Tab-separated table of C-alpha atoms and ligand atoms in Angstrom:
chain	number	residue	atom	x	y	z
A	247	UNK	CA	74.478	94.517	99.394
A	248	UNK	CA	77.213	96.123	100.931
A	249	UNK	CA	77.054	99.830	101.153
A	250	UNK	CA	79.532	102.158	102.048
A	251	UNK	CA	78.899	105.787	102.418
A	252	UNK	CA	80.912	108.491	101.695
A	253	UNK	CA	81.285	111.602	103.754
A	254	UNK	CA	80.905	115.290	102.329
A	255	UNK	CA	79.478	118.047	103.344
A	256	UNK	CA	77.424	120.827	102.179
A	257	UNK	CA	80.436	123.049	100.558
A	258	UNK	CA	81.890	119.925	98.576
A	259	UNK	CA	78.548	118.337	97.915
A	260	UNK	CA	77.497	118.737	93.744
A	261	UNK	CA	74.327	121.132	93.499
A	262	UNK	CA	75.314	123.585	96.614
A	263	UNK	CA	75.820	125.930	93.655
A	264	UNK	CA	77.974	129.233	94.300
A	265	UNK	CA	78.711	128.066	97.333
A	266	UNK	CA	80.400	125.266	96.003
A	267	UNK	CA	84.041	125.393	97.164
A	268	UNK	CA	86.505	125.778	94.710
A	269	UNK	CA	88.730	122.570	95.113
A	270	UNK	CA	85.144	120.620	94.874
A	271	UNK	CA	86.520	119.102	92.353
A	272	UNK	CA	88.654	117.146	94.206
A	273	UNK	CA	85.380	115.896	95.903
A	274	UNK	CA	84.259	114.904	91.909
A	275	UNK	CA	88.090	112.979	91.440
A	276	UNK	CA	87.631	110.987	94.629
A	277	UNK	CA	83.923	109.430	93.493
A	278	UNK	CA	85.071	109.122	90.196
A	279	UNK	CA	87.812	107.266	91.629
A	280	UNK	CA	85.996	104.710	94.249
A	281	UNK	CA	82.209	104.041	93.067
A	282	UNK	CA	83.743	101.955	90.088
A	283	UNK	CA	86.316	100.048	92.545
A	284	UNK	CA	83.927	99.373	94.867
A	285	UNK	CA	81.264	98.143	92.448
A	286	UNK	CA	83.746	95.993	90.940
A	287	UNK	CA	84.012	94.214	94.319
A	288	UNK	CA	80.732	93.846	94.793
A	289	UNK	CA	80.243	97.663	97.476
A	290	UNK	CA	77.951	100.155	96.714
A	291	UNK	CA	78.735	103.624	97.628
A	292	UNK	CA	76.494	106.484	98.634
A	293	UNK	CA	77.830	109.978	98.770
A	294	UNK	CA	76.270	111.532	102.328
A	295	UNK	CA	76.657	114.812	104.164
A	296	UNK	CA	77.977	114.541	107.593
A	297	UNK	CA	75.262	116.860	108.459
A	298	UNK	CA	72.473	114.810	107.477
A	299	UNK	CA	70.444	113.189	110.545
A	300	UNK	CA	71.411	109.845	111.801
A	301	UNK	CA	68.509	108.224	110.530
A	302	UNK	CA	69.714	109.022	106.654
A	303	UNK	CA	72.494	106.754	107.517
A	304	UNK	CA	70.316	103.388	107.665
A	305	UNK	CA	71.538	100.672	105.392
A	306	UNK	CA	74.935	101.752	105.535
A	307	UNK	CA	77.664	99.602	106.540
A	308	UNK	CA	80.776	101.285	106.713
A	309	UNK	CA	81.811	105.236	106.114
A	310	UNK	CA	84.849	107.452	104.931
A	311	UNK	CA	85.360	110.534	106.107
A	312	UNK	CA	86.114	111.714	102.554
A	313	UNK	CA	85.253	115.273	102.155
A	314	UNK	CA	83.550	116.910	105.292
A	315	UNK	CA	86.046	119.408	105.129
A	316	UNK	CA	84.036	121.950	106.913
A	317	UNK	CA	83.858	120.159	110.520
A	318	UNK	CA	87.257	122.054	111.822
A	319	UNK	CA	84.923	124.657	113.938
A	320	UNK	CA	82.093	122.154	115.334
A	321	UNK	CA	84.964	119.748	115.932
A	322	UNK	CA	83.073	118.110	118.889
A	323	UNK	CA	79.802	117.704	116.808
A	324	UNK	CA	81.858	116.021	114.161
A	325	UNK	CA	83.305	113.455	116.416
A	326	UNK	CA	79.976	112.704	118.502
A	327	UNK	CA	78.298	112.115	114.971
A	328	UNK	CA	81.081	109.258	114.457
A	329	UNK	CA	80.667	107.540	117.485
A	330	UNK	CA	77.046	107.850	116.897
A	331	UNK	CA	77.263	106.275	113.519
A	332	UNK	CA	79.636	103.480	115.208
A	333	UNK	CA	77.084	102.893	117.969
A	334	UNK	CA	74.911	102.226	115.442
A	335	UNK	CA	77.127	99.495	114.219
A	336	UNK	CA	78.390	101.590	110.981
A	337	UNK	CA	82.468	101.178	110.902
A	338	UNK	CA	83.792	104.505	110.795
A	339	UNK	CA	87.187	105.287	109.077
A	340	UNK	CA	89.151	106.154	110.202
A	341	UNK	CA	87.345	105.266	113.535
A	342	UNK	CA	86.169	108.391	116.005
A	343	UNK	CA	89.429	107.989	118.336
A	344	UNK	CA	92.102	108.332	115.578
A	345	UNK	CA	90.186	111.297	114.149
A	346	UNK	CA	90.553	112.661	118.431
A	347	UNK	CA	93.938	112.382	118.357
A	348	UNK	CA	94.966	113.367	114.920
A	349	UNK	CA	92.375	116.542	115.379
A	350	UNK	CA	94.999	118.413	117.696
A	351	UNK	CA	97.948	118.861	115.936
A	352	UNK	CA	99.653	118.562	119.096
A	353	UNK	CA	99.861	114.891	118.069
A	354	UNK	CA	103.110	115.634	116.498
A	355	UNK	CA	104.867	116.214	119.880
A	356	UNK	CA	104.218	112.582	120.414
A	357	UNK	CA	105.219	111.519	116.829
A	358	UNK	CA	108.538	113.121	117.781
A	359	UNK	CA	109.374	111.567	120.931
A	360	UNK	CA	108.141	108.290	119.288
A	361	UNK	CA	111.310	109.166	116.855
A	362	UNK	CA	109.443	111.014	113.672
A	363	UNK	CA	111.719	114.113	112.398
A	364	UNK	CA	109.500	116.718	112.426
A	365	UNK	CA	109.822	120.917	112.386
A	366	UNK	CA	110.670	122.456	115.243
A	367	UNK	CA	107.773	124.150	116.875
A	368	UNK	CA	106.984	126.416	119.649
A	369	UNK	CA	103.472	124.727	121.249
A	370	UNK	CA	101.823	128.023	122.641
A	371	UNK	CA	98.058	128.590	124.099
A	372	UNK	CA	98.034	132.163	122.815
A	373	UNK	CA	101.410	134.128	120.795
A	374	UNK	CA	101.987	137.914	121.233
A	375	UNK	CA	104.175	139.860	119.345
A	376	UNK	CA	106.798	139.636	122.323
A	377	UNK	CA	106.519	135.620	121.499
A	378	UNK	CA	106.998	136.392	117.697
A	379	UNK	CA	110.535	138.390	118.640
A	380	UNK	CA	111.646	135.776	121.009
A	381	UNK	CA	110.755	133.397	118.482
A	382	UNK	CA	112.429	134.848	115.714
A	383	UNK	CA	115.773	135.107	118.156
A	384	UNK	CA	115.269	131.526	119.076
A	385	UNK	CA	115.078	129.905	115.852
A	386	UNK	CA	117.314	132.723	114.041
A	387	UNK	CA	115.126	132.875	111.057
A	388	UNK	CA	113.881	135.762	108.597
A	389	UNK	CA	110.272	134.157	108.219
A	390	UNK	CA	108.341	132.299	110.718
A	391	UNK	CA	105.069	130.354	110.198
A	392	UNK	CA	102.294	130.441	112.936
A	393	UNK	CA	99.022	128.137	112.507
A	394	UNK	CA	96.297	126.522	114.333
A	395	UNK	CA	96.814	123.646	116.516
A	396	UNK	CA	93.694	123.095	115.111
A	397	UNK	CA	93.386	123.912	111.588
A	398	UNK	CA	93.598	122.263	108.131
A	399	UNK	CA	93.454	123.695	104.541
A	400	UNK	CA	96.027	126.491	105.737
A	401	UNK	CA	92.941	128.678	106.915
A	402	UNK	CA	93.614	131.604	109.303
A	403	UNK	CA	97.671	130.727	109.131
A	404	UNK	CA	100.166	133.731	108.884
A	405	UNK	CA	103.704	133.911	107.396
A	406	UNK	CA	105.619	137.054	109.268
A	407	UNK	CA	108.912	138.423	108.402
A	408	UNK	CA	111.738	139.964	110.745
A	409	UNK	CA	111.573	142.931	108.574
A	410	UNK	CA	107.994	143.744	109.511
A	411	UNK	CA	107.196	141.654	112.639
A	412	UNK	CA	103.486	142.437	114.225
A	413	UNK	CA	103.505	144.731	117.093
A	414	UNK	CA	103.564	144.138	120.898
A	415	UNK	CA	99.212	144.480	120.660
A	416	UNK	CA	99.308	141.833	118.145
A	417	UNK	CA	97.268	138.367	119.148
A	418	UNK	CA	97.253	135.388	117.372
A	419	UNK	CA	93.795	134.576	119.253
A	420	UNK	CA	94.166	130.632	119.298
A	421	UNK	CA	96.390	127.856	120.410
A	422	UNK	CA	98.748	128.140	118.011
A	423	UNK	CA	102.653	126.173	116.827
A	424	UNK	CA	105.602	128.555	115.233
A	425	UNK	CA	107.552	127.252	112.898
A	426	UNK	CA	110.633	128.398	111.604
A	427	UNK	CA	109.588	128.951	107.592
A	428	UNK	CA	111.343	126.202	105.203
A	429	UNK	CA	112.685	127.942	101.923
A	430	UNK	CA	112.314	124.053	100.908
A	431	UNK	CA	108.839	124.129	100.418
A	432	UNK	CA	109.429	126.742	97.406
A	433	UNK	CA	112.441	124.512	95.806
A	434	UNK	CA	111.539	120.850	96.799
A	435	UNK	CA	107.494	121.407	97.436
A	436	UNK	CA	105.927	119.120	99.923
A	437	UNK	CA	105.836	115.449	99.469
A	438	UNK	CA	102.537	113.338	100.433
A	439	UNK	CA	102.773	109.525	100.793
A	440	UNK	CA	99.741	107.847	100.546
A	441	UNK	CA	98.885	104.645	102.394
A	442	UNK	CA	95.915	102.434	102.257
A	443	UNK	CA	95.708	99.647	105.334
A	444	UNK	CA	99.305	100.389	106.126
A	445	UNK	CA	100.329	99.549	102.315
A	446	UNK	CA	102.311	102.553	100.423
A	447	UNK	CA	99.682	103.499	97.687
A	448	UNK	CA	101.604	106.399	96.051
A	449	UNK	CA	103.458	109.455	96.581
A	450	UNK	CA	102.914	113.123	95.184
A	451	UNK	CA	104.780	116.039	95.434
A	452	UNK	CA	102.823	119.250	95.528
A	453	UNK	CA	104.355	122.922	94.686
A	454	UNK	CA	102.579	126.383	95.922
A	455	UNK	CA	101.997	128.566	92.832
A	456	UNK	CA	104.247	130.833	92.611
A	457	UNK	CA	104.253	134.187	94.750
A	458	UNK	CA	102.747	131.816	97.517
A	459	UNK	CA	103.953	129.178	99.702
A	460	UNK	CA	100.706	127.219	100.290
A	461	UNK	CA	100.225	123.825	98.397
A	462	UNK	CA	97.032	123.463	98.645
A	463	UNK	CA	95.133	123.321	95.209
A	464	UNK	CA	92.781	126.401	96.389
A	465	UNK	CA	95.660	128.547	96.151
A	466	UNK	CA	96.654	127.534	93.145
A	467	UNK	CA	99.038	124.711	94.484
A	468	UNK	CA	99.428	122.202	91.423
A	469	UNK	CA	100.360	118.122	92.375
A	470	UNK	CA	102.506	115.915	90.111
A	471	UNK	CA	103.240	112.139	90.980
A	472	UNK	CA	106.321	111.349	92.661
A	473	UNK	CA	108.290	107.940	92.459
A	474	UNK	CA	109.716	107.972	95.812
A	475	UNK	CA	113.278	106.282	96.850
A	476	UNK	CA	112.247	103.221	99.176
A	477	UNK	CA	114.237	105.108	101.800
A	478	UNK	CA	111.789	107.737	101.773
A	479	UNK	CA	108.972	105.829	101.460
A	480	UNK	CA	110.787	103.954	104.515
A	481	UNK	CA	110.559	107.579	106.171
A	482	UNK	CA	107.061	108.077	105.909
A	483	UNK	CA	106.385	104.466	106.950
A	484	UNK	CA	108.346	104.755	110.055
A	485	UNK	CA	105.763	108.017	110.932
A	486	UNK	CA	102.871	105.769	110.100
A	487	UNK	CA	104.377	102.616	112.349
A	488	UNK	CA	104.415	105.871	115.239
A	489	UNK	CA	100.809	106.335	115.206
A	490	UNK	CA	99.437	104.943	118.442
A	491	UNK	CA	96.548	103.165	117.056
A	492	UNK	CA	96.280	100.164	114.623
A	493	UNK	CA	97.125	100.818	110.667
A	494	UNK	CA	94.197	103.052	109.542
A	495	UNK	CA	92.472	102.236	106.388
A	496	UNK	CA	94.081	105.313	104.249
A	497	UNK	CA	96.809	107.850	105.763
A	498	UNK	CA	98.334	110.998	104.463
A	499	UNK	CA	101.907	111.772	105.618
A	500	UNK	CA	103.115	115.144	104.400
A	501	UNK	CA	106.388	115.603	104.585
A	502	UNK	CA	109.226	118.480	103.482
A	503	UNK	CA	112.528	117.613	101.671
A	504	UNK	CA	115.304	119.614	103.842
A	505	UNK	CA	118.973	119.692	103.633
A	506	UNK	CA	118.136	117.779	106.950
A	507	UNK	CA	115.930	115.007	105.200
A	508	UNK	CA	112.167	114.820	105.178
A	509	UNK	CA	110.768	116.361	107.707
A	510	UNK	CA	107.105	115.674	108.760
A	511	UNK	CA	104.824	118.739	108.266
A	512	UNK	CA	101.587	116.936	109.254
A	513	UNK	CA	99.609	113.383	109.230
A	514	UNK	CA	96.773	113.547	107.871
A	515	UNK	CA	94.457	111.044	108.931
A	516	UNK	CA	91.247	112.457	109.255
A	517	UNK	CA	89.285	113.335	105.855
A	518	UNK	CA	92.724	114.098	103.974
A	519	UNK	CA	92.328	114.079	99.460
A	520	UNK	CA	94.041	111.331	98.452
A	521	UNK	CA	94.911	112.499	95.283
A	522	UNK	CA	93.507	109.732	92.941
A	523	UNK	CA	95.005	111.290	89.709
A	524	UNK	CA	98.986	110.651	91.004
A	525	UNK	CA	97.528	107.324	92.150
A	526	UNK	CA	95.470	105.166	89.547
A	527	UNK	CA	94.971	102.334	91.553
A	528	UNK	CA	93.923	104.057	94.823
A	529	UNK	CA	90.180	103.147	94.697
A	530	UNK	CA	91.095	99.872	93.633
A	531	UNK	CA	93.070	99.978	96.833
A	532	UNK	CA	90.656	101.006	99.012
A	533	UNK	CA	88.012	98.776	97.518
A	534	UNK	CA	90.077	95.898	98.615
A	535	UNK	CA	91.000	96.901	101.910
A	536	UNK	CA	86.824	97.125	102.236
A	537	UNK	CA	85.906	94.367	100.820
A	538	UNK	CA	88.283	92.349	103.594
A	539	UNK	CA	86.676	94.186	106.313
A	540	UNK	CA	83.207	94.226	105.472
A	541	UNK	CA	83.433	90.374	104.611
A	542	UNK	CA	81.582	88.482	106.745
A	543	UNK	CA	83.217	86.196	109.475
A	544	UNK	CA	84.328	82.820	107.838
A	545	UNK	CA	83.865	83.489	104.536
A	546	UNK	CA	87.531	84.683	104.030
A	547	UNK	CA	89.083	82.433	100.698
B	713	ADP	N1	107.108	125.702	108.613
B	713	ADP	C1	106.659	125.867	107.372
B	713	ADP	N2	107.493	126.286	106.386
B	713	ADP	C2	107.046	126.486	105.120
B	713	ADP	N3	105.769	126.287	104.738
B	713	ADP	C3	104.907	125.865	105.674
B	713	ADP	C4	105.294	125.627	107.034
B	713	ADP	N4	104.194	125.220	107.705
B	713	ADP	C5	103.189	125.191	106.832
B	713	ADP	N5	103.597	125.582	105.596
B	713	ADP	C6	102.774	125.673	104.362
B	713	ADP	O1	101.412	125.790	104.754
B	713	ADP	C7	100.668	124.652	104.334
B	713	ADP	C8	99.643	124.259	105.407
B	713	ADP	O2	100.282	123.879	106.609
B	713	ADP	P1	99.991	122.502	107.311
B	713	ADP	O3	100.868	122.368	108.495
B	713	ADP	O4	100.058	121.413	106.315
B	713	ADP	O5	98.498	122.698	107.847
B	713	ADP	P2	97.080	122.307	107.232
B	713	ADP	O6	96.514	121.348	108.228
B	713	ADP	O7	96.365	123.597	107.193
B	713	ADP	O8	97.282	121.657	105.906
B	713	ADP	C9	101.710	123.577	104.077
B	713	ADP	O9	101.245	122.628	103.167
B	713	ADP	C10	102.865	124.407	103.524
B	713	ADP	O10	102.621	124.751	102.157
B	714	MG	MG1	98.690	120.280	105.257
């Protein structure tokens, strides 16, 4: 039988107790949402941690990268571990050269040359409070955003305000991109389009809780579904047809509504949720797109 194994890793795994993270449960929503799909097309799945040696993986035949949300700080182990698991003849997806180049969020530069609208940024190897008051001057702005080039989940991102900007002493400490801040994620939220094997799934919009400006669920960020215009689904397919690689089996593009249109805050193409609750017919979906590629040769109807 066909198995497929699904990524997680210690902090989204059930039974790692208090440590559990607190969007887990996303982790829960997301096997909820794929064993049944898959077993209805004939693919078993078994839930893995990334960590677990490469000899746990035997009898697999294909993996998602579904939650190993912890590998952002042993990025290099992560990505050796896929091309291990491909070497052994396990189909990775998204395959270990996507996850390279969607790792450094410097990827967007390229998006944007390749025509994606996309925030403007200020790409810097290290930002100093000088940086911050240039920046603030250059993009004539009250807030700015700076994060990590790599990062995800919003961890170790600041929001700083003309009012109270941080001190000549002050060091970001990483590679980092500065954003002018966009009021529009407290009015219009951020919008995620969801594709599985270059087919729009569904769309979502997702709103900070109030008092904050991150969507993400673990601070307190709440999702509703979202029947997108086909122009904007258009918009987030046009990002998608700008990845350099073939269409990847699923694909998150996050995007901000602006007076300016959507703008593309990030693609998310690594181990991204994929919100099965806005999306009913996402493991369904995926099963499909599985069952093509893990058909053998030939015996296509
Ligand atoms: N320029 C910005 N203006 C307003 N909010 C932002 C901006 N950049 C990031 N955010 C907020 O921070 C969140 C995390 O940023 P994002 O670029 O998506 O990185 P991550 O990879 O951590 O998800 C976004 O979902 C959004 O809520
Ligand atoms: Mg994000």
């Amino acid at each position: 039988m066909t198995t497929i194994g699904f990524l997680a890793c210690e902090t989204t795994l059930p039974g790692s107790g208090a440590r559990r993270r607190a969007d887990a449960f996303e982790h829960d929503l997301m096997v909820a949402a794929l064993e049944p799909a898959l077993a209805a097309r004939g693919l078993a799945m078994r839930v893995i941690d990334w960590e677990a040696p490469l000899e746990a993986f035997a009898g697999l035949d294909a993996v998602l990268l579904g939650t190993a949300w912890n590998y952002q700080d042993r990025a290099a182990v992560f990505v050796a571990k896929l091309e291990a698991l491909e070497a052994r003849g396990i189909a990775v997806h998204n395959p270990p050269g996507l996850v390279r180049w969607n790792m450094t969020k410097t990827y967007l530069r390229e998006l944007e040359e390749a025509g994606a609208a996309t925030i403007p940024t200020l790409w810097l190897d290290e930002v100093t409070g000088e940086d911050i008051r240039a920046a603030f001057a250059q993009f004539g702005c009250e807030k700015l955003v700076v994060k990590r080039q790599v990062g995800a989940g919003a961890e170790g991102q600041v929001l700083l305000t003309a009012d109270e900007p941080p001190g000549p002493d002050w060091r970001f400490g990483r590679p980092a991109m500065v954003q002018p801040f966009l009021p529009a994620i407290e009015t219009q939220g951020e919008v995620s389009f969801v594709f599985v094997a270059g087919e729009f799934s569904h769309a979502l919009t997702k709103r900070a809780a109030s008092g904050d400006y991150r969507i993400q669920s673990i601070y307190g960020g709440t999702e509703s579904r979202h029947y997108p215009a086909e122009d904007e689904v258009e918009a987030a397919r046009s990002v998608l047809a700008a990845i350099p690689f073939a269409a990847p089996l699923y694909a998150r593009i996050d995007m901000v509504r602006t007076e300016d249109g959507l703008l593309l805050m990030e693609a998310e193409l690594i181990e991204p949720y994929l919100y099965p609750e806005q999306g009913e017919r996402l493991g369904e979906h995926i099963a499909r797109a599985l069952a093509r590629m893990t058909e053998p040769e030939g015996s296509r109807a």
